[in-house]
Coordinates of C-alpha atoms and ligand atoms in Angstrom, one line a residue:
X143 CA 0.0 -0.1 0.0
X144 CA 1.1 3.6 -0.6
X145 CA 2.7 5.7 2.2
X146 CA 1.2 8.4 4.1
X147 CA -1.0 10.1 1.6
X148 CA -3.9 10.8 4.0
X149 CA -6.2 9.0 1.5
X150 CA -9.0 9.4 4.0
X151 CA -9.2 13.2 3.8
X152 CA -11.3 13.0 0.6
X153 CA -12.4 9.4 0.4
X154 CA -15.7 8.1 -0.5
X155 CA -16.4 5.2 1.9
X156 CA -19.0 2.6 1.6
X157 CA -20.6 1.0 4.7
X158 CA -21.1 -2.7 4.4
X159 CA -23.6 -3.9 6.8
X160 CA -22.2 -7.4 6.6
X161 CA -25.4 -9.4 7.6
X162 CA -27.2 -7.9 4.8
X163 CA -24.7 -7.5 2.0
X164 CA -24.2 -10.9 0.3
X165 CA -24.6 -14.4 1.7
X166 CA -22.3 -17.0 0.3
X167 CA -23.2 -20.2 2.3
X168 CA -27.0 -20.1 2.2
X169 CA -27.8 -19.5 5.8
X170 CA -29.6 -16.4 5.0
X171 CA -27.0 -14.0 6.7
X172 CA -24.4 -12.0 4.7
X173 CA -20.7 -13.1 5.3
X174 CA -17.1 -12.3 4.4
X175 CA -16.8 -14.6 1.3
X176 CA -20.1 -13.1 0.1
X177 CA -18.5 -9.6 0.4
X178 CA -15.4 -10.8 -1.2
X179 CA -17.4 -12.1 -4.3
X180 CA -18.8 -8.5 -4.6
X181 CA -15.6 -6.4 -4.2
X182 CA -15.5 -5.8 -8.1
X183 CA -19.0 -4.3 -7.7
X184 CA -17.6 -1.8 -5.1
X185 CA -14.6 -1.0 -7.2
X186 CA -16.9 -0.3 -10.1
X187 CA -19.1 1.8 -8.1
X188 CA -16.1 4.1 -7.5
X189 CA -15.7 4.2 -3.7
X190 CA -12.2 4.5 -2.2
X191 CA -12.8 2.5 1.0
X192 CA -15.1 0.0 2.7
X193 CA -16.2 0.2 6.5
X194 CA -17.3 -3.4 7.5
X195 CA -19.7 -3.6 10.4
X196 CA -18.5 -6.0 13.2
X197 CA -17.9 -9.6 12.2
X198 CA -16.4 -10.9 15.4
X199 CA -17.7 -13.8 17.5
X200 CA -20.9 -12.6 19.0
X201 CA -24.3 -13.9 20.3
X202 CA -25.7 -11.3 17.8
X203 CA -28.1 -9.8 20.4
X204 CA -27.3 -6.4 18.7
X205 CA -26.2 -8.0 15.4
X206 CA -22.4 -8.0 16.1
X207 CA -22.2 -5.0 18.3
X208 CA -22.1 -7.4 21.3
X209 CA -18.7 -8.8 20.9
X210 CA -17.5 -11.9 22.8
X211 CA -14.0 -12.2 21.2
X212 CA -12.3 -9.2 19.6
X213 CA -9.6 -11.1 17.7
X214 CA -11.5 -13.7 15.8
X215 CA -14.3 -14.1 13.3
X216 CA -17.8 -15.4 14.0
X217 CA -18.3 -18.7 12.2
X218 CA -21.6 -17.1 10.7
X219 CA -19.4 -14.7 9.0
X220 CA -16.5 -16.8 7.9
X221 CA -13.1 -17.3 9.3
X222 CA -9.9 -15.2 9.9
X223 CA -8.6 -16.5 6.6
X224 CA -11.8 -15.2 4.9
X225 CA -11.2 -11.8 6.6
X226 CA -7.6 -11.7 5.2
X227 CA -9.0 -12.7 1.8
X228 CA -11.4 -9.7 1.9
X229 CA -8.5 -7.5 3.0
X230 CA -6.1 -8.7 0.2
X231 CA -8.8 -8.7 -2.5
X232 CA -9.7 -5.1 -1.6
X233 CA -6.2 -3.9 -1.5
X234 CA -5.6 -5.5 -4.9
X235 CA -8.5 -3.5 -6.2
X236 CA -7.3 -0.2 -4.7
X237 CA -9.9 -0.3 -2.0
X238 CA -9.0 0.5 1.6
X239 CA -10.6 -1.4 4.5
X240 CA -12.0 0.2 7.7
X241 CA -13.2 -2.2 10.5
X242 CA -15.6 -1.5 13.4
X243 CA -14.2 -1.5 16.9
X244 CA -16.6 -1.9 19.8
X245 CA -14.7 -0.6 22.9
X246 CA -17.7 0.8 25.0
X247 CA -19.2 -2.6 25.9
X248 CA -18.6 -6.4 25.4
X249 CA -21.1 -9.1 25.0
X250 CA -22.2 -10.6 28.3
X251 CA -20.8 -13.8 26.8
X252 CA -17.3 -12.2 26.8
X253 CA -15.0 -14.3 29.0
X254 CA -14.1 -11.1 31.0
X255 CA -17.8 -10.5 31.9
X256 CA -18.3 -14.1 32.7
X257 CA -15.3 -14.0 35.2
X258 CA -16.7 -10.9 36.6
X259 CA -20.0 -12.4 37.2
X260 CA -18.3 -15.5 38.9
X261 CA -15.7 -13.4 40.8
X262 CA -18.1 -11.4 43.0
X263 CA -18.1 -7.8 44.6
X264 CA -14.9 -6.1 45.0
X265 CA -12.8 -8.3 42.6
X266 CA -10.4 -7.0 40.0
X267 CA -12.6 -8.9 37.6
X268 CA -15.7 -6.8 38.4
X269 CA -13.4 -3.7 38.3
X270 CA -13.2 -4.0 34.6
X271 CA -17.0 -3.4 34.2
X272 CA -19.3 -1.0 36.2
X273 CA -20.6 -3.0 39.1
X274 CA -22.3 -0.9 41.8
X275 CA -24.5 -1.4 44.8
X276 CA -28.2 -0.5 44.3
X277 CA -30.0 2.3 46.0
X278 CA -32.5 2.1 48.9
X279 CA -33.3 -0.6 51.3
X280 CA -31.8 -3.8 50.3
X281 CA -30.2 -2.0 47.3
X282 CA -33.3 -2.8 45.3
X283 CA -33.3 0.4 43.3
X284 CA -30.7 0.9 40.4
X285 CA -27.6 2.9 41.4
X286 CA -28.9 5.9 39.4
X287 CA -31.3 7.1 36.8
X288 CA -29.3 6.3 33.6
X289 CA -31.3 4.7 30.8
X290 CA -30.5 2.2 28.2
X291 CA -30.5 3.5 24.5
X292 CA -32.9 0.6 23.8
X293 CA -35.4 1.5 26.6
X294 CA -35.6 0.8 30.3
X295 CA -33.0 1.2 33.0
X296 CA -29.3 1.1 32.1
X297 CA -28.6 -1.3 35.0
X298 CA -29.2 -5.0 35.6
X299 CA -29.4 -6.5 39.1
X300 CA -26.9 -9.5 39.9
X301 CA -28.0 -11.5 43.1
X302 CA -25.0 -12.0 45.3
X303 CA -23.8 -15.5 46.1
X304 CA -24.1 -16.9 49.7
X305 CA -23.1 -14.2 52.0
X306 CA -22.3 -11.5 49.4
X307 CA -24.3 -8.4 48.7
X308 CA -26.4 -7.9 45.4
X309 CA -24.8 -5.6 42.8
X310 CA -26.1 -3.9 39.6
X311 CA -24.0 -3.7 36.3
X312 CA -24.3 -0.9 33.8
X313 CA -25.2 -1.4 30.2
X314 CA -26.1 1.8 28.2
X315 CA -27.4 -0.5 25.5
X316 CA -28.9 -4.0 25.8
X317 CA -28.5 -5.8 29.1
X318 CA -26.3 -8.3 27.1
X319 CA -23.8 -5.5 26.4
X320 CA -22.2 -4.6 29.6
X321 CA -20.1 -1.3 29.6
X322 CA -16.4 -1.7 30.1
X323 CA -14.8 0.4 32.9
X324 CA -12.2 2.4 30.9
X325 CA -10.8 3.8 34.3
X326 CA -9.3 0.2 34.7
X327 CA -5.9 0.1 33.3
X328 CA -6.3 -3.6 32.2
X329 CA -9.2 -2.5 29.8
X330 CA -6.8 0.0 28.0
X331 CA -4.0 -2.5 27.7
X332 CA -6.3 -5.2 26.4
X333 CA -7.7 -2.8 23.8
X334 CA -4.2 -1.9 22.7
X335 CA -3.5 -5.4 21.9
X336 CA -6.8 -5.7 19.9
X337 CA -5.8 -2.7 17.9
X338 CA -2.4 -4.2 17.1
X339 CA -3.9 -7.5 16.3
X340 CA -6.0 -5.9 13.4
X341 CA -3.3 -3.4 12.4
X342 CA -0.8 -6.2 12.1
X343 CA -3.2 -7.9 9.7
X344 CA -3.1 -4.9 7.5
X345 CA -6.4 -2.9 8.1
X346 CA -6.4 0.7 7.1
X347 CA -8.7 2.2 9.5
X348 CA -10.9 1.7 12.6
X349 CA -14.4 3.0 13.2
X350 CA -14.9 3.5 16.9
X351 CA -18.4 2.6 18.0
X352 CA -20.0 4.8 20.5
X353 CA -16.9 6.7 20.9
X354 CA -18.3 9.4 23.1
X355 CA -19.4 7.1 26.0
X356 CA -16.3 5.3 27.1
X357 CA -15.5 7.5 30.1
X358 CA -18.0 7.7 32.9
X359 CA -18.2 9.9 35.9
X360 CA -16.8 7.9 38.7
X361 CA -19.4 9.2 41.1
X362 CA -22.2 7.8 39.0
X363 CA -24.5 10.9 39.7
X364 CA -28.0 10.9 38.2
X365 CA -28.4 12.3 34.8
X366 CA -30.0 15.8 35.1
X367 CA -31.1 18.1 32.3
X368 CA -28.8 21.1 32.0
X369 CA -25.8 19.5 33.9
X370 CA -22.5 21.3 33.0
X371 CA -20.8 17.9 32.3
X372 CA -22.8 14.9 31.1
X373 CA -21.9 11.9 33.3
X374 CA -20.9 9.6 30.3
X375 CA -21.0 11.7 27.1
X376 CA -17.8 13.4 25.8
X377 CA -16.0 13.5 29.1
X378 CA -12.3 14.7 28.7
X379 CA -11.0 11.3 29.8
X380 CA -12.2 9.9 26.5
X381 CA -9.7 12.0 24.6
X382 CA -6.9 10.4 26.5
X383 CA -7.9 6.9 25.1
X384 CA -7.8 8.2 21.5
X385 CA -4.5 10.0 22.1
X386 CA -3.0 6.7 23.0
X387 CA -4.6 4.8 20.1
X388 CA -3.4 7.5 17.8
X389 CA 0.2 6.9 18.8
X390 CA -0.3 3.2 18.1
X391 CA -1.7 3.9 14.6
X392 CA 1.2 6.3 13.8
X393 CA 3.7 3.7 14.8
X394 CA 2.5 1.5 11.8
X395 CA 3.7 1.9 8.3
X396 CA 1.2 3.1 5.7
X397 CA -1.6 5.6 6.4
X398 CA -3.9 4.1 9.1
X399 CA -6.8 6.1 10.3
X400 CA -9.6 6.1 12.9
X401 CA -13.0 7.7 12.7
X402 CA -15.1 8.2 15.8
X403 CA -18.9 7.5 16.1
X404 CA -19.8 10.3 18.3
X405 CA -22.6 12.8 19.1
X406 CA -22.0 16.0 20.7
X407 CA -24.3 19.1 21.3
X408 CA -22.6 21.1 18.6
X409 CA -20.0 20.9 15.8
X410 CA -17.3 22.3 18.0
X411 CA -17.8 19.6 20.6
X412 CA -17.5 17.0 17.7
X413 CA -14.3 18.7 16.5
X414 CA -12.7 17.9 19.9
X415 CA -12.4 14.3 18.6
X416 CA -10.3 15.3 15.7
X417 CA -7.8 17.7 17.3
X418 CA -3.9 17.0 16.6
X419 CA -3.0 13.7 18.1
X420 CA -6.5 12.2 18.3
X421 CA -9.0 10.7 15.7
X422 CA -8.5 11.5 12.1
X423 CA -12.2 12.0 11.5
X424 CA -15.5 12.0 13.4
X425 CA -18.9 11.2 11.8
X426 CA -21.0 14.3 11.2
X427 CA -24.6 13.1 11.8
X428 CA -26.2 16.6 11.5
X429 CA -27.4 16.0 8.0
X430 CA -28.9 12.7 8.8
X431 CA -31.1 14.4 11.5
X432 CA -32.1 17.3 9.3
X433 CA -35.3 17.8 7.4
X434 CA -35.2 18.7 3.6
X435 CA -34.3 22.4 3.8
X436 CA -31.7 24.5 2.0
X437 CA -31.3 26.8 5.0
X438 CA -30.7 23.9 7.3
X439 CA -28.2 22.4 4.9
X440 CA -26.4 25.7 4.6
X441 CA -26.2 25.9 8.4
X442 CA -24.8 22.4 8.8
X443 CA -22.2 22.9 6.1
X444 CA -21.0 26.2 7.6
X445 CA -20.9 25.0 11.2
X446 CA -19.1 21.8 10.1
X447 CA -16.5 23.5 8.1
X448 CA -15.8 26.2 10.6
X449 CA -15.4 23.6 13.5
X450 CA -13.1 21.1 11.8
X451 CA -11.0 23.8 10.1
X452 CA -10.3 25.3 13.5
X453 CA -8.5 22.1 14.4
X454 CA -7.1 21.5 10.9
X455 CA -9.2 18.3 10.4
X456 CA -11.2 17.2 7.3
X457 CA -15.0 17.1 7.4
X458 CA -17.2 14.0 6.8
X459 CA -20.7 13.9 5.5
X460 CA -23.2 11.2 6.0
X461 CA -26.8 10.8 4.6
X462 CA -27.5 7.4 5.9
X463 CA -26.4 4.5 8.1
X464 CA -27.6 1.1 9.5
X465 CA -29.0 3.1 12.4
X466 CA -31.3 5.6 10.5
X467 CA -34.3 5.6 8.4
X468 CA -33.3 5.3 4.7
X469 CA -32.8 8.7 3.0
X470 CA -35.5 8.1 0.3
X471 CA -38.1 7.5 3.0
X472 CA -36.8 10.3 5.3
X473 CA -37.2 12.7 2.5
X474 CA -40.5 11.3 1.1
X475 CA -43.6 13.5 1.1
X476 CA -46.9 12.2 2.2
X477 CA -49.2 11.1 -0.7
X478 CA -49.1 8.5 -3.4
X479 CA -45.9 9.8 -4.9
X480 CA -44.1 10.3 -1.7
X481 CA -41.2 7.8 -2.2
X482 CA -40.6 9.0 -5.8
X483 CA -40.1 12.7 -4.4
X484 CA -37.9 11.0 -1.6
X485 CA -35.8 9.4 -4.2
X486 CA -35.3 12.7 -6.2
X487 CA -34.3 14.3 -3.0
X488 CA -31.8 11.6 -2.1
X489 CA -30.3 11.9 -5.3
X490 CA -30.0 15.7 -5.1
X491 CA -28.6 15.4 -1.5
X492 CA -25.9 13.0 -2.9
X493 CA -24.7 15.6 -5.4
X494 CA -24.5 18.2 -2.6
X495 CA -22.6 15.8 -0.3
X496 CA -20.2 14.7 -2.9
X497 CA -19.5 18.2 -4.0
X498 CA -18.1 19.2 -0.5
X499 CA -14.5 18.9 0.5
X500 CA -13.8 16.0 3.0
X501 CA -15.1 12.3 2.9
X502 CA -18.5 11.0 2.2
X503 CA -19.8 7.9 3.8
X504 CA -22.4 6.0 1.7
X505 CA -24.6 3.3 3.3
X506 CA -25.1 0.1 1.2
X507 CA -28.2 0.3 -0.8
X508 CA -28.2 4.1 -1.1
X509 CA -26.8 3.5 -4.6
X510 CA -29.9 1.6 -5.5
X511 CA -32.3 4.1 -4.0
X512 CA -33.7 1.6 -1.5
X513 CA -36.6 2.9 0.6
X514 CA -37.1 2.0 4.4
X515 CA -39.0 -1.3 4.5
X516 CA -41.9 -1.6 6.9
X517 CA -40.8 -4.8 8.3
X518 CA -43.7 -6.8 9.8
X519 CA -43.6 -6.6 13.6
X520 CA -43.3 -10.4 13.9
X521 CA -40.1 -10.4 11.7
X522 CA -38.4 -7.6 13.4
X523 CA -35.1 -8.3 15.2
X524 CA -33.6 -5.2 16.4
X525 CA -33.1 -5.1 20.2
X526 CA -34.3 -1.5 20.3
X527 CA -37.7 -2.8 19.1
X528 CA -37.7 -5.8 21.3
X529 CA -36.4 -4.3 24.5
X530 CA -38.4 -1.1 24.1
X531 CA -41.5 -3.4 24.1
X532 CA -42.4 -1.9 20.7
X533 CA -42.3 1.7 21.6
X534 CA -39.2 2.2 19.3
X535 CA -39.8 1.1 15.8
X536 CA -36.2 -0.3 15.7
X537 CA -33.7 -0.2 12.7
X538 CA -34.6 -3.4 10.8
X539 CA -36.2 -1.3 8.0
X540 CA -32.9 0.0 6.6
X541 CA -31.1 -3.3 7.1
X542 CA -33.1 -5.6 4.8
X543 CA -30.8 -7.8 2.6
X544 CA -29.6 -6.1 -0.6
X545 CA -31.3 -7.2 -3.9
X546 CA -28.7 -8.3 -6.4
X547 CA -30.8 -10.1 -9.0
X548 CA -34.6 -10.0 -9.5
X549 CA -35.0 -13.5 -10.8
X550 CA -33.2 -15.4 -8.2
X551 CA -34.2 -16.7 -4.8
X552 CA -33.8 -13.9 -2.1
X553 CA -33.2 -11.6 -5.0
X554 CA -29.6 -13.1 -5.3
X555 CA -28.8 -12.2 -1.8
X556 CA -28.3 -16.0 -1.0
X557 CA -27.5 -18.8 -3.5
X558 CA -30.4 -21.0 -4.8
X559 CA -31.9 -23.5 -2.1
X560 CA -30.9 -21.3 0.9
X561 CA -32.7 -20.5 4.1
X562 CA -34.8 -17.3 4.0
X563 CA -32.9 -14.0 4.4
X564 CA -32.6 -13.0 8.1
X565 CA -35.0 -10.1 7.4
X566 CA -37.8 -10.6 4.8
X567 CA -37.4 -8.7 1.5
X568 CA -40.6 -6.9 0.2
X569 CA -42.2 -8.4 -3.0
X570 CA -41.2 -5.5 -5.1
X571 CA -37.5 -5.6 -3.9
X572 CA -36.3 -7.3 -7.0
X573 CA -37.2 -4.2 -9.2
X574 CA -34.5 -2.4 -7.5
X575 CA -31.8 -5.0 -8.0
X576 CA -28.3 -4.4 -9.0
X577 CA -28.7 -6.5 -12.2
X578 CA -31.6 -4.6 -13.4
X579 CA -30.1 -1.2 -12.6
X580 CA -27.0 -2.1 -14.4
X581 CA -29.1 -2.6 -17.6
X582 CA -30.6 0.9 -17.3
X583 CA -28.5 4.0 -18.0
X584 CA -31.0 6.2 -16.2
X585 CA -31.0 4.1 -12.9
X586 CA -30.0 5.4 -9.6
X587 CA -27.0 3.1 -9.6
X588 CA -25.9 4.5 -12.9
X589 CA -26.3 8.0 -11.5
X590 CA -24.3 7.1 -8.3
X591 CA -21.5 5.6 -10.5
X592 CA -21.3 8.7 -12.7
X593 CA -21.3 10.9 -9.7
X594 CA -18.6 9.0 -7.8
X595 CA -16.4 8.9 -11.0
X596 CA -16.6 12.6 -11.7
X597 CA -16.0 13.3 -8.0
X598 CA -12.9 11.1 -8.2
X599 CA -11.6 12.3 -11.4
X600 CA -12.5 16.0 -11.4
X601 CA -13.7 17.3 -8.0
X602 CA -10.7 15.6 -6.4
X603 CA -8.5 18.2 -8.2
X604 CA -10.4 21.1 -6.7
X605 CA -9.3 23.3 -3.9
X606 CA -10.2 22.4 -0.4
X607 CA -12.2 25.5 0.1
X608 CA -15.9 26.0 -0.5
X609 CA -17.8 29.2 -0.7
X610 CA -21.7 29.4 0.0
X611 CA -22.9 31.9 -2.5
X612 CA -25.9 34.1 -2.0
X613 CA -28.9 32.5 -3.6
X614 CA -32.8 32.7 -4.0
X615 CA -34.7 31.4 -0.9
X616 CA -35.1 27.5 -1.0
X617 CA -31.8 27.2 -2.9
X618 CA -28.3 26.5 -2.0
X619 CA -25.2 27.4 -4.2
X620 CA -21.8 26.2 -3.4
X621 CA -18.7 27.3 -5.3
X622 CA -15.3 25.6 -5.3
X623 CA -12.1 26.7 -7.2
X624 CA -11.4 26.4 -10.0
X625 CA -14.7 26.9 -11.7
X626 CA -17.1 24.4 -10.1
X627 CA -20.7 25.2 -8.8
X628 CA -23.3 22.9 -7.2
X629 CA -26.9 24.1 -7.1
X630 CA -29.6 22.5 -4.9
X631 CA -33.2 23.5 -5.2
X632 CA -35.3 22.7 -2.0
X633 CA -37.9 25.1 -3.1
X634 CA -41.3 24.5 -4.6
X635 CA -40.6 26.6 -7.8
X636 CA -38.0 26.0 -10.6
X637 CA -34.6 27.8 -9.9
X638 CA -32.3 29.5 -12.4
X639 CA -29.0 27.8 -12.8
X640 CA -25.7 29.6 -12.9
X641 CA -24.1 30.6 -16.2
X642 CA -22.0 27.6 -17.1
X643 CA -22.1 24.1 -18.5
X644 CA -23.9 21.3 -16.9
X645 CA -21.6 18.5 -15.7
X646 CA -24.3 16.3 -14.0
X647 CA -27.9 16.7 -12.8
X648 CA -29.7 14.7 -10.3
X649 CA -33.0 14.9 -12.1
X650 CA -34.3 13.0 -15.1
X651 CA -35.9 16.2 -16.3
X652 CA -33.0 18.6 -16.9
X653 CA -34.1 21.8 -18.7
X654 CA -33.1 25.4 -18.8
X655 CA -34.4 25.7 -15.1
X656 CA -33.5 23.5 -12.2
X657 CA -36.7 21.7 -11.1
X658 CA -37.7 21.6 -7.3
X659 CA -36.1 18.5 -5.5
X660 CA -33.0 18.5 -7.6
X661 CA -29.3 19.5 -7.7
X662 CA -26.7 19.9 -10.4
X663 CA -23.1 20.4 -10.9
X664 CA -21.8 23.0 -13.4
X665 CA -18.5 24.2 -14.4
X666 CA -17.9 27.9 -15.1
X667 CA -14.6 27.8 -16.8
X668 CA -11.0 27.9 -15.5
X669 CA -9.9 24.5 -16.1
X670 CA -10.1 21.9 -18.9
X671 CA -13.1 20.0 -17.5
X672 CA -14.2 18.2 -20.6
X673 CA -11.0 16.4 -21.2
X674 CA -10.5 15.5 -17.5
X675 CA -14.0 13.9 -17.2
Ligands
GLC887 C1 -23.7 2.1 17.4 C2 -24.0 1.2 16.4 C3 -25.4 0.6 16.6 C4 -25.3 -0.2 17.9 C5 -24.6 0.6 19.0 C6 -24.3 -0.2 20.2 O1 -24.5 3.2 17.6 O2 -23.9 1.9 15.2 O3 -25.8 -0.2 15.6 O4 -26.6 -0.7 18.3 O5 -23.6 1.4 18.7 O6 -23.1 -0.8 19.9

């Protein structure tokens, strides 16, 4: 692999939600050999890197985000040899590989947690997790009011053995995902060896799951609205952890990176993760949480750029992930044509995202224009749905397995004669298949390929700066030097495009005016665009 070229600064990264990408062995669950067989598809799509969701041994309570062994592969997903083959195959095609590290919590089946349960109160084994006495008479109430992200209290009671007190353990997610105690030096040491294990194998990057939660207030106070410092979000101690990891990454040859999954009250809070000597990037979810509005997009772009520039980092942009409602449905309007409008908007938002400096994270299936699926309640598998007793819809609807080929069983997700896919695909899923879209030059897949190719060949040569130009209400106009303009129309009336030549439009109806729910790229001279395209 090449040396330190900071490839991640402007990369287009593709999130592979492994369970739902491609199933090679017919068990209805995607796996590493399946991914390997589709690497060519990803290369042809025009992305630079893959982020693969967790494939480690795991009871799969949270579909892999409950890890029972950090240095192996779950047999459902393949073997370590299969992982090496994916890595080698990806590298041969010029694709970088980012793996997903889950340091906030383990599975309750991890040997460390099983030892803690067996060892009892006050033991060093329990010191690696958060075990606390309960409140009130007999300690029958949880230690504090913290809540699990999936609903219910964040504490589970463990009855003491003969003569021992009961304790409670902390899980900010499912009760099968006990939180590690990062104040224990043993935890930091163990994770450093996990990092080295995967860096030695040759991975290019790490995505850090729930990066803002690792440090907890050692007094375990109740969570109160308006507290100056949150008891477990974005505490200063987390930054020491990433500083240590950064030193490890920097000691390796090549250009290894880490990207934090963090949520902070504002862009400046997020930028603390990407200060010198810490993470290379942090996910910027602001866009994913915003309605269809040029004014909101303008604000997010400005705030993001201001915050990351202050610390000399590169921004990231995300429209979709395995945790969010799919973009097409998020932007859909009510009424019979709702999803068609949603798709137009998703294509337009892609053009805006790809025209910005920094890196863009694309979630599998975005390139097919997949909508959110209303998975029947009896088939839902997300712990958020199950643990909340149905009060949270859960995330299954964006995780339905990819349709590769209309005519085949499971739309080509699994080989013929396989078990049903782990989440049911809707009847119409095949219409959106890769094979069908490859045959249609006006498909969403063809559009993504074109946009990603132009981004790589032409936009990659633009300056890092971007200027937001004054524009009519409901529109957003971005300019980059030399001679590039992106226009987005979120308004209800057609908008006038800038003087210049059209490079690419998100809409099937390009004309002299830019229709509502569309975006387009233009060049306004200054460089030899046509020959570079
Ligand atoms: C992250 C993952 C999500 C998972 C959670 C707990 O937010 O993206 O899928 O449920 O962490 O690990």
